[in-house]
XYZ file of C-alpha atoms in Angstrom:
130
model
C 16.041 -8.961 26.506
C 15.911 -8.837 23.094
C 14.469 -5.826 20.606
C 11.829 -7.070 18.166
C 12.308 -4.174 15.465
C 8.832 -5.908 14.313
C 7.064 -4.535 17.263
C 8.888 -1.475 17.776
C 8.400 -0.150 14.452
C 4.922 -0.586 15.111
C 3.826 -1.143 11.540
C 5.429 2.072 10.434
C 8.109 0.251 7.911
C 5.066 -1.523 6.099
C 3.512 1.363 6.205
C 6.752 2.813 4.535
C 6.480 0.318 1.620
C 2.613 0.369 0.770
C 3.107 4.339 0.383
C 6.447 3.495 -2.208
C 4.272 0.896 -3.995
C 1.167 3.098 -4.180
C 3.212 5.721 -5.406
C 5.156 4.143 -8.358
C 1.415 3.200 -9.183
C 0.132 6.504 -9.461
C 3.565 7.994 -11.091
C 2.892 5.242 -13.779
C -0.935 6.251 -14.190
C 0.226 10.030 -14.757
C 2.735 8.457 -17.087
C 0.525 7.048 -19.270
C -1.889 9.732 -19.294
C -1.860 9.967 -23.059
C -1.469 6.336 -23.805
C -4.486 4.690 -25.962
C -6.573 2.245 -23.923
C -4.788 2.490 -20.706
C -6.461 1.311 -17.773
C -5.579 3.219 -14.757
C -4.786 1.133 -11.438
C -4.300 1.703 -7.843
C -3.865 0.020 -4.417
C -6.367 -0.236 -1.945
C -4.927 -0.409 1.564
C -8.153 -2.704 2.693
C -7.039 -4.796 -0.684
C -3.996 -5.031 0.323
C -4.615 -5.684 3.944
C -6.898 -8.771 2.288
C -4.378 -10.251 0.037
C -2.208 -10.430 2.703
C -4.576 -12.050 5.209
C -5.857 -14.454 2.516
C -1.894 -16.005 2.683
C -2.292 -16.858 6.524
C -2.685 -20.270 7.352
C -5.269 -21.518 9.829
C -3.406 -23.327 12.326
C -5.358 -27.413 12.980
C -4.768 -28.881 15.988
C -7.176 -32.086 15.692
C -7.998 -34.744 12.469
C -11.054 -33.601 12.720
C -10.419 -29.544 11.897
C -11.102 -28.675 8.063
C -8.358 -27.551 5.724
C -8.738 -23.877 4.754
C -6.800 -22.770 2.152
C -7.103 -18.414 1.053
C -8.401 -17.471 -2.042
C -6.052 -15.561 -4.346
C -7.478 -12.894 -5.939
C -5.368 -10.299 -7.979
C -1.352 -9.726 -7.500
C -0.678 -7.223 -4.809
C -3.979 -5.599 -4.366
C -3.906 -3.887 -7.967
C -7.129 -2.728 -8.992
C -8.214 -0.927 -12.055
C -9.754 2.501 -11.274
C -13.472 3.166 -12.283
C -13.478 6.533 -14.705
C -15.472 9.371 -13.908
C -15.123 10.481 -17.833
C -14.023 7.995 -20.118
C -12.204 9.224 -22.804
C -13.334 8.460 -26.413
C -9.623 6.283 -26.869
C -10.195 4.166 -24.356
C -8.116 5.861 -21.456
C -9.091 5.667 -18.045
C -6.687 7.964 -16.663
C -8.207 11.360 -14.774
C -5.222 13.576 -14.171
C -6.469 15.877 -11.982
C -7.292 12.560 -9.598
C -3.833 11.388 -9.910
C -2.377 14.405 -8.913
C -4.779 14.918 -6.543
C -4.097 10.847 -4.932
C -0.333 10.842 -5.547
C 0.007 14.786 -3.281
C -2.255 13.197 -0.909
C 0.042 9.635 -0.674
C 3.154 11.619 -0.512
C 1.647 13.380 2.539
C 1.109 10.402 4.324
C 4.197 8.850 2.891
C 5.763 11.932 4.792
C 3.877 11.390 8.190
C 4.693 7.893 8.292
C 8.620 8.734 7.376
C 8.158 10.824 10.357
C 6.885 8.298 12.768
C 9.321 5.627 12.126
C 12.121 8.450 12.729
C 11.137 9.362 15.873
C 10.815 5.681 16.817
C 14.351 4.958 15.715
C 15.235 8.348 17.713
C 14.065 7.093 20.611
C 15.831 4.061 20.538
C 18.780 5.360 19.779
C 18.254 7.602 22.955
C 17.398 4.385 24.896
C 20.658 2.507 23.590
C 22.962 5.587 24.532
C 21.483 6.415 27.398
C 20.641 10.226 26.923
């Protein structure tokens, strides 16, 4: 029988890698905190989640079956962030919010870590035997 690491991470690696994505994001937001006319951006989990369903392929199994082909909307669920206070040059960036959304990611980042550990523990503890 074989182990499908797929199914027995159970979605915590992918997890793993939204978290690193979302937080060079936010890192880059706080970056450019002070930059003129910077938009800031983040990723949506549910955008995400729909970019990456819009790449599935329906599967037709008669002629008759229409062709379906996703709509593409913007590279890897980035989406510019709505300002609560504009600033009078143009920047978008609230740094309180960042700070606030990048603690709050790393958090999560930190629970998911967790999961996947304990998942890989307790294989390891299958495999051995203990």
């Amino acid at each position: 029988m074989a182990i499908s690491f797929a199914s027995a991470f159970a979605g915590h690696d992918k997890t793993l890698e939204f978290r690193s994505a979302r937080a060079a994001v936010l890192a880059n937001n706080i970056a450019n905190a002070d930059t003129p006319n910077y938009k800031a951006r983040d990723i949506s989990f549910d955008s995400l989640l729909n970019n990456e369903s819009k790449k599935l392929q329906l599967a037709g199994t008669n002629s008759r079956h229409i062709s379906a082909e996703g709509f593409s909307g913007e590279s890897e669920g980035l989406l510019y962030r709505n300002p609560n206070q504009p600033s009078l040059d143009g920047n978008t960036v609230d740094m309180q919010r960042e700070q606030a959304e990048y603690a709050q990611n790393s958090l999560q980042f930190d629970t998911s870590f967790m999961f996947l550990d304990r998942k890989i523990n307790g294989m390891k503890k299958a495999l051995t035997g203990n």
